[in-house]
Tab-separated table of C-alpha atoms in Angstrom:
chain	number	residue	atom	x	y	z
A	265	ARG	CA	85.016	-75.453	76.661
A	266	THR	CA	87.527	-73.385	78.635
A	267	GLY	CA	89.050	-70.130	77.416
A	268	HIS	CA	92.427	-71.869	77.098
A	269	GLU	CA	90.943	-74.588	74.896
A	270	SER	CA	89.075	-72.110	72.687
A	271	TYR	CA	92.324	-70.252	71.926
A	272	TYR	CA	93.591	-73.309	70.068
A	273	ARG	CA	92.165	-75.532	67.346
A	274	HIS	CA	93.523	-78.961	66.441
A	275	VAL	CA	93.509	-79.782	62.724
A	276	ASP	CA	94.968	-83.032	61.389
A	277	GLY	CA	96.762	-83.446	64.694
A	278	VAL	CA	98.342	-79.990	64.460
A	279	LYS	CA	97.787	-77.525	67.295
A	280	CYS	CA	96.833	-74.211	65.656
A	281	ASP	CA	96.108	-70.679	66.764
A	282	ARG	CA	92.333	-70.534	66.261
A	283	ALA	CA	92.079	-66.815	65.396
A	284	LEU	CA	94.997	-66.960	62.959
A	285	LEU	CA	93.714	-70.107	61.257
A	286	GLU	CA	90.211	-68.716	60.894
A	287	ALA	CA	91.591	-65.463	59.470
A	288	ALA	CA	93.513	-67.443	56.836
A	289	GLU	CA	90.445	-69.524	56.011
A	290	ARG	CA	88.339	-66.373	55.530
A	291	VAL	CA	90.895	-64.943	53.115
A	292	ALA	CA	91.173	-68.233	51.213
A	293	SER	CA	87.376	-68.478	50.888
A	294	ASN	CA	87.543	-65.463	48.548
A	295	GLY	CA	90.279	-66.897	46.325
A	296	PRO	CA	93.990	-67.759	46.515
A	297	ILE	CA	95.903	-65.998	49.293
A	298	GLY	CA	97.995	-63.331	47.591
A	299	LEU	CA	101.141	-61.519	48.655
A	300	VAL	CA	99.338	-58.662	50.420
A	301	ASP	CA	97.108	-61.055	52.386
A	302	ALA	CA	100.069	-63.307	53.214
A	303	MET	CA	101.918	-60.281	54.622
A	304	ASP	CA	98.858	-59.373	56.676
A	305	LEU	CA	98.652	-62.907	58.071
A	306	TRP	CA	102.337	-62.854	58.983
A	307	ASP	CA	101.927	-59.522	60.782
A	308	LYS	CA	98.876	-60.893	62.579
A	309	ALA	CA	100.881	-63.911	63.734
A	310	LYS	CA	103.742	-61.861	65.166
A	311	ASP	CA	103.609	-61.168	68.876
A	312	GLY	CA	105.599	-57.956	69.041
A	313	ASN	CA	108.654	-58.841	66.965
A	314	ARG	CA	108.484	-62.597	67.432
A	315	ILE	CA	106.275	-65.468	66.310
A	316	THR	CA	105.381	-68.326	68.660
A	317	GLU	CA	105.782	-71.990	67.823
A	318	VAL	CA	101.991	-72.466	67.656
A	319	GLU	CA	101.636	-69.526	65.273
A	320	ARG	CA	104.448	-70.931	63.132
A	321	GLN	CA	102.740	-74.343	63.076
A	322	THR	CA	99.468	-72.675	62.107
A	323	LEU	CA	100.987	-70.850	59.147
A	324	GLY	CA	102.803	-74.028	58.121
A	325	TRP	CA	99.466	-75.850	58.008
A	326	VAL	CA	97.921	-72.953	56.088
A	327	VAL	CA	100.673	-73.039	53.444
A	328	GLU	CA	100.280	-76.795	53.058
A	329	HIS	CA	96.484	-76.946	52.868
A	330	LEU	CA	95.144	-73.616	51.550
A	331	GLU	CA	95.490	-72.128	48.088
A	332	PHE	CA	98.027	-69.318	47.521
A	333	THR	CA	99.191	-67.258	44.578
A	334	GLU	CA	102.803	-67.907	43.580
A	335	LYS	CA	104.059	-64.740	45.267
A	336	GLY	CA	101.924	-65.231	48.351
A	337	ARG	CA	103.264	-68.755	48.845
A	338	ALA	CA	106.869	-67.708	48.169
A	339	PHE	CA	106.606	-64.976	50.803
A	340	MET	CA	105.122	-67.219	53.470
A	341	GLU	CA	107.544	-70.087	52.838
A	342	GLN	CA	110.528	-67.727	52.943
A	343	GLN	CA	109.381	-66.142	56.190
A	344	LEU	CA	108.777	-69.526	57.792
A	345	LEU	CA	112.161	-70.753	56.591
A	346	ASP	CA	114.439	-67.937	57.733
A	347	GLY	CA	112.486	-64.679	57.731
A	348	SER	CA	114.612	-63.316	54.885
A	349	TYR	CA	111.851	-62.013	52.599
A	350	TYR	CA	112.608	-58.519	53.933
A	351	THR	CA	115.799	-56.525	54.032
A	352	SER	CA	116.072	-53.530	56.349
A	353	ILE	CA	117.768	-50.220	55.601
A	354	GLY	CA	117.742	-48.116	58.712
A	355	ARG	CA	114.409	-48.957	60.295
A	356	THR	CA	112.573	-49.436	57.007
A	357	LYS	CA	111.783	-52.834	55.497
A	358	TYR	CA	112.081	-53.507	51.772
A	359	SER	CA	111.574	-56.537	49.539
A	360	ARG	CA	114.965	-58.250	49.493
A	361	ALA	CA	114.547	-60.027	46.129
A	362	LEU	CA	113.099	-56.973	44.346
A	363	LEU	CA	115.809	-54.665	45.650
A	364	GLN	CA	118.595	-57.093	44.758
A	365	ARG	CA	117.164	-57.425	41.243
A	366	ALA	CA	117.086	-53.638	40.857
A	367	GLU	CA	120.656	-53.327	42.148
A	368	ARG	CA	121.863	-55.800	39.514
A	369	PHE	CA	120.100	-53.814	36.788
A	370	SER	CA	121.479	-50.505	38.079
A	371	GLU	CA	125.091	-51.563	37.499
A	372	GLN	CA	124.564	-50.428	33.891
A	373	SER	CA	121.721	-48.001	34.735
A	374	ILE	CA	118.190	-49.438	34.819
A	375	SER	CA	116.635	-49.371	31.347
A	376	GLN	CA	112.953	-48.869	30.587
A	377	GLU	CA	112.633	-52.557	29.692
A	378	GLN	CA	114.180	-53.494	33.041
A	379	ALA	CA	111.837	-51.047	34.813
A	380	VAL	CA	108.896	-52.913	33.258
A	381	ASP	CA	110.442	-56.169	34.533
A	382	LEU	CA	110.742	-54.721	38.050
A	383	TRP	CA	107.135	-53.543	37.997
A	384	GLN	CA	105.854	-56.939	36.869
A	385	SER	CA	108.032	-58.662	39.479
A	386	ALA	CA	106.538	-56.439	42.172
A	387	LEU	CA	102.928	-57.134	41.211
A	388	ASP	CA	100.926	-60.046	42.577
A	389	GLY	CA	98.107	-60.265	40.080
A	390	GLU	CA	96.735	-56.724	40.002
A	391	ARG	CA	97.878	-55.796	43.500
A	392	LEU	CA	101.008	-54.083	44.754
A	393	SER	CA	101.902	-54.438	48.428
A	394	ASP	CA	103.088	-51.488	50.502
A	395	CYS	CA	106.483	-53.162	50.853
A	396	GLU	CA	106.935	-53.545	47.091
A	397	ARG	CA	105.743	-49.981	46.500
A	398	ARG	CA	108.187	-48.707	49.122
A	399	THR	CA	110.993	-50.709	47.497
A	400	LEU	CA	110.329	-49.256	44.040
A	401	ARG	CA	110.316	-45.749	45.505
A	402	TYR	CA	113.678	-46.490	47.110
A	403	VAL	CA	114.973	-47.668	43.717
A	404	LEU	CA	113.859	-44.408	42.082
A	405	GLN	CA	115.511	-42.311	44.762
A	406	ASN	CA	118.790	-44.177	45.171
A	407	LEU	CA	119.724	-46.251	42.097
A	408	ASN	CA	120.881	-45.291	38.620
A	409	ALA	CA	118.149	-45.437	35.988
A	410	THR	CA	117.520	-43.998	32.537
A	411	THR	CA	114.977	-41.227	32.017
A	412	GLY	CA	112.646	-43.724	30.333
A	413	ALA	CA	112.842	-46.073	33.309
A	414	ARG	CA	112.165	-43.240	35.753
A	415	LYS	CA	109.205	-41.982	33.749
A	416	PHE	CA	107.700	-45.480	33.579
A	417	LEU	CA	108.042	-46.290	37.285
A	418	LEU	CA	106.983	-42.834	38.441
A	419	ALA	CA	103.904	-42.975	36.231
A	420	LYS	CA	103.006	-46.359	37.731
A	421	LEU	CA	103.623	-45.305	41.321
A	422	ASP	CA	102.238	-41.754	41.023
A	423	PRO	CA	99.828	-41.529	38.069
A	424	ALA	CA	99.016	-37.886	38.901
A	425	VAL	CA	102.601	-36.686	38.319
A	426	THR	CA	103.060	-34.762	35.061
A	427	PRO	CA	105.539	-35.869	32.360
A	428	ASP	CA	107.813	-32.900	33.063
A	429	GLU	CA	108.011	-33.811	36.745
A	430	SER	CA	108.754	-37.428	35.913
A	431	GLN	CA	111.950	-36.385	34.129
A	432	LEU	CA	113.380	-34.623	37.155
A	433	PRO	CA	116.635	-36.157	38.470
A	434	ARG	CA	116.274	-38.017	41.735
A	435	SER	CA	118.017	-35.242	43.645
A	436	THR	CA	115.426	-32.704	42.508
A	437	SER	CA	112.498	-32.110	44.809
A	438	LEU	CA	108.986	-32.169	43.354
A	439	THR	CA	107.883	-29.661	45.973
A	440	ALA	CA	106.785	-26.389	44.455
A	441	ARG	CA	109.074	-23.446	45.102
A	442	PRO	CA	107.655	-20.898	47.517
A	443	SER	CA	106.426	-17.703	45.959
A	444	ALA	CA	108.604	-14.619	46.241
A	445	PRO	CA	108.126	-12.545	49.397
A	446	SER	CA	105.534	-9.820	49.092
A	447	ALA	CA	108.154	-7.219	49.999
A	448	VAL	CA	109.941	-7.813	46.685
A	449	ARG	CA	109.007	-5.101	44.207
A	450	SER	CA	107.194	-6.127	41.031
A	451	ARG	CA	108.646	-5.154	37.660
A	452	GLY	CA	107.903	-1.566	36.755
A	453	ALA	CA	106.132	-0.910	40.064
A	454	PRO	CA	108.380	1.203	42.357
A	455	ILE	CA	107.760	1.013	46.082
A	456	LEU	CA	107.007	4.480	47.655
A	457	SER	CA	108.236	4.829	51.204
A	458	ALA	CA	106.310	6.730	53.888
A	459	GLU	CA	109.176	9.214	54.242
A	460	TRP	CA	109.117	10.044	50.550
A	461	ILE	CA	105.350	10.567	50.628
A	462	LEU	CA	105.564	12.890	53.669
A	463	SER	CA	108.368	14.875	52.031
A	464	PHE	CA	106.360	15.212	48.838
A	465	VAL	CA	103.210	16.350	50.674
A	466	GLY	CA	105.222	18.890	52.705
A	467	SER	CA	106.779	20.332	49.549
A	468	LEU	CA	103.390	20.520	47.869
A	469	LEU	CA	101.817	22.372	50.827
A	470	PHE	CA	104.731	24.831	50.897
A	471	VAL	CA	104.254	25.629	47.204
A	472	ILE	CA	100.502	26.139	47.716
A	473	PHE	CA	101.127	28.421	50.710
A	474	CYS	CA	103.621	30.505	48.804
A	475	ASN	CA	101.287	30.933	45.830
A	476	SER	CA	98.339	31.851	48.020
A	477	ALA	CA	100.190	34.448	50.168
A	478	PRO	CA	99.325	38.121	49.240
A	479	ARG	CA	102.089	39.867	47.355
A	480	ARG	CA	103.287	43.308	48.476
């Protein structure tokens, strides 16, 4: 078998990328292909910023013949159809559907109940993809939401954040303020300059000299 032949694998008359197909089969052997794994497979298929016809055929066969979760299948089908699962802001990719849902909610300010809906929409079983996590962070930073909604989403995304921090407005930084410079004087503790000390010592020595000099 030549190297060219080993690169491909024919299944049901479909010419597939061998490595990509075998990667999908390994994932599927452990259970339905979820959103995170589907994203990984799509990234694996891309050659730079494009996907070849053979890679597209391979993923099409995978979608048709292997088991997916609902979100995993929806992602792969959308990407194969028109690549519109993502939306880009600047150079960062976000989940188009999740962001659009949040934007609709934010017209009246996202409520806590709607925040729960967004969280459940973002999850695929028990897993949250990096893209969905990034999208929810964008929502917290840029869209209108009630305090309850912010507390809920922040607690889900950053469990270590304290309740007080979770109530901070989105324009407030969670970074601790730097401590005051050491040159600032503490309360009740005056700073003695070198000049004052030298003047005091000089005066003290003069008094001692005067008292110790013999009187006529």
